[in-house]
Amino acid sequence: ATEARNPEGEMLGEEGLAQVLVDLRTRPPGELLDGVRDALVRWSGDDDFDDDLTMVVLKRMEAGLDD
């Protein structure tokens, strides 16, 4: 995802991806994944990526709390 390029050839980069994740941090996992993919499409201007895209969402649990 960090290597996604916009039409000017600029990469999204780690900072760009980090900002996307900050913006989506309150979303449920499925919406977060969709939001990241949507952000990549907006950045690149295309939904046909040159490379594969694999994403995993992990939920951090506070110690001592039961789910």
XYZ file of N, CA and C in Angstrom:
201
model
N 0.822 -1.195 0.000
C 0.000 0.000 0.000
C 0.869 1.263 0.000
N 2.012 1.211 0.689
C 2.857 2.404 0.767
C 3.479 2.743 -0.577
N 3.548 1.756 -1.481
C 4.162 1.977 -2.789
C 3.167 2.422 -3.856
N 1.907 2.593 -3.478
C 0.910 3.072 -4.444
C 1.328 4.453 -4.941
N 1.245 4.646 -6.246
C 1.665 5.912 -6.855
C 0.464 6.671 -7.404
N 0.519 7.987 -7.252
C -0.521 8.830 -7.835
C -0.156 9.106 -9.296
N -1.025 9.785 -10.040
C -0.730 10.046 -11.458
C 0.573 10.824 -11.689
N 1.040 11.564 -10.681
C 2.300 12.313 -10.810
C 3.517 11.446 -10.476
N 3.270 10.187 -10.072
C 4.353 9.272 -9.769
C 4.815 9.281 -8.320
N 4.135 10.058 -7.468
C 4.509 10.115 -6.051
C 3.932 8.908 -5.314
N 4.742 8.302 -4.438
C 4.268 7.184 -3.638
C 3.461 7.693 -2.437
N 2.477 6.917 -2.027
C 1.702 7.249 -0.838
C 2.612 7.273 0.381
N 3.477 6.292 0.506
C 4.465 6.257 1.580
C 3.876 5.865 2.921
N 4.763 5.646 3.882
C 4.347 5.251 5.228
C 3.557 6.360 5.913
N 3.968 7.603 5.741
C 3.250 8.718 6.371
C 1.840 8.853 5.803
N 1.702 8.683 4.502
C 0.377 8.774 3.883
C -0.541 7.663 4.357
N -0.018 6.446 4.424
C -0.814 5.330 4.914
C -1.149 5.524 6.387
N -0.189 5.987 7.170
C -0.443 6.237 8.590
C -1.575 7.252 8.767
N -1.606 8.284 7.943
C -2.675 9.288 8.035
C -4.027 8.685 7.691
N -4.060 7.826 6.670
C -5.306 7.139 6.318
C -5.791 6.317 7.511
N -4.877 5.585 8.155
C -5.248 4.743 9.288
C -5.719 5.582 10.480
N -5.087 6.715 10.712
C -5.530 7.613 11.792
C -6.949 8.100 11.495
N -7.201 8.473 10.265
C -8.523 8.971 9.886
C -9.609 7.903 10.050
N -9.233 6.632 9.905
C -10.199 5.531 9.950
C -10.183 4.768 11.275
N -9.434 5.221 12.250
C -9.170 4.450 13.466
C -10.404 4.066 14.275
N -11.499 4.778 14.139
C -12.694 4.455 14.919
C -13.653 3.518 14.178
N -13.324 3.158 12.978
C -14.213 2.317 12.150
C -14.087 0.843 12.533
N -15.157 0.079 12.334
C -15.072 -1.375 12.515
C -14.103 -1.962 11.477
N -13.567 -3.161 11.741
C -12.551 -3.738 10.848
C -12.914 -3.755 9.361
N -14.107 -4.184 9.023
C -14.503 -4.246 7.611
C -14.514 -2.881 6.950
N -15.030 -1.893 7.661
C -15.059 -0.524 7.132
C -13.652 0.052 7.025
N -12.792 -0.299 7.976
C -11.410 0.167 7.929
C -10.717 -0.373 6.676
N -10.882 -1.657 6.399
C -10.277 -2.255 5.201
C -10.813 -1.596 3.935
N -12.136 -1.425 3.874
C -12.736 -0.770 2.705
C -12.219 0.660 2.566
N -12.073 1.352 3.689
C -11.594 2.725 3.664
C -10.163 2.839 3.175
N -9.317 1.905 3.588
C -7.925 1.911 3.104
C -7.903 1.666 1.603
N -8.670 0.690 1.147
C -8.704 0.403 -0.294
C -9.232 1.615 -1.068
N -10.284 2.241 -0.569
C -10.834 3.434 -1.218
C -9.799 4.559 -1.275
N -9.045 4.724 -0.189
C -8.004 5.764 -0.165
C -6.919 5.472 -1.191
N -6.574 4.198 -1.361
C -5.566 3.834 -2.366
C -6.070 4.108 -3.781
N -7.345 3.828 -4.015
C -7.933 4.104 -5.333
C -7.952 5.612 -5.589
N -8.343 6.396 -4.577
C -8.347 7.862 -4.747
C -6.927 8.368 -5.011
N -5.941 7.854 -4.271
C -4.553 8.302 -4.419
C -4.024 7.969 -5.816
N -4.253 6.735 -6.238
C -3.664 6.282 -7.502
C -4.504 6.658 -8.716
N -5.793 6.933 -8.485
C -6.671 7.248 -9.599
C -7.081 6.017 -10.384
N -6.863 4.827 -9.810
C -7.139 3.578 -10.515
C -7.419 2.488 -9.490
N -8.284 1.543 -9.828
C -8.534 0.431 -8.901
C -7.885 -0.862 -9.374
N -7.011 -0.752 -10.371
C -6.269 -1.907 -10.880
C -4.815 -1.762 -10.419
N -4.493 -2.411 -9.299
C -3.167 -2.276 -8.712
C -2.152 -3.158 -9.436
N -0.911 -2.667 -9.534
C 0.162 -3.420 -10.190
C 0.599 -4.624 -9.371
N 0.377 -4.575 -8.077
C 0.819 -5.629 -7.171
C -0.370 -6.093 -6.344
N -0.214 -7.218 -5.664
C -1.305 -7.697 -4.820
C -1.477 -6.789 -3.607
N -2.620 -6.880 -2.992
C -2.935 -6.057 -1.826
C -3.507 -6.976 -0.758
N -2.759 -7.159 0.319
C -3.201 -7.998 1.429
C -3.229 -7.129 2.682
N -4.353 -7.143 3.377
C -4.481 -6.340 4.585
C -5.038 -7.203 5.709
N -4.572 -6.932 6.919
C -5.049 -7.616 8.119
C -5.328 -6.550 9.168
N -6.441 -6.674 9.871
C -6.769 -5.772 10.960
C -6.679 -6.557 12.265
N -5.943 -6.016 13.212
C -5.833 -6.627 14.535
C -6.508 -5.732 15.553
N -7.214 -6.328 16.470
C -7.877 -5.571 17.526
C -7.052 -5.706 18.798
N -6.637 -4.607 19.350
C -5.849 -4.593 20.576
C -6.800 -4.625 21.770
N -6.593 -5.590 22.620
C -7.414 -5.741 23.817
C -6.613 -5.272 25.027
N -7.274 -4.592 25.920
C -6.639 -4.161 27.160
C -6.437 -5.376 28.063
N -5.332 -5.429 28.737
C -5.032 -6.535 29.646
C -6.075 -6.616 30.756
N -6.528 -7.830 31.030
C -7.451 -8.035 32.129
C -8.919 -7.837 31.781
N -9.214 -7.430 30.559
C -10.608 -7.227 30.158
C -11.097 -8.453 29.414
N -12.273 -8.899 29.757
C -12.888 -10.020 29.050
C -13.760 -9.480 27.940
N -13.809 -10.218 26.833
C -14.637 -9.818 25.694
C -16.028 -10.377 25.798
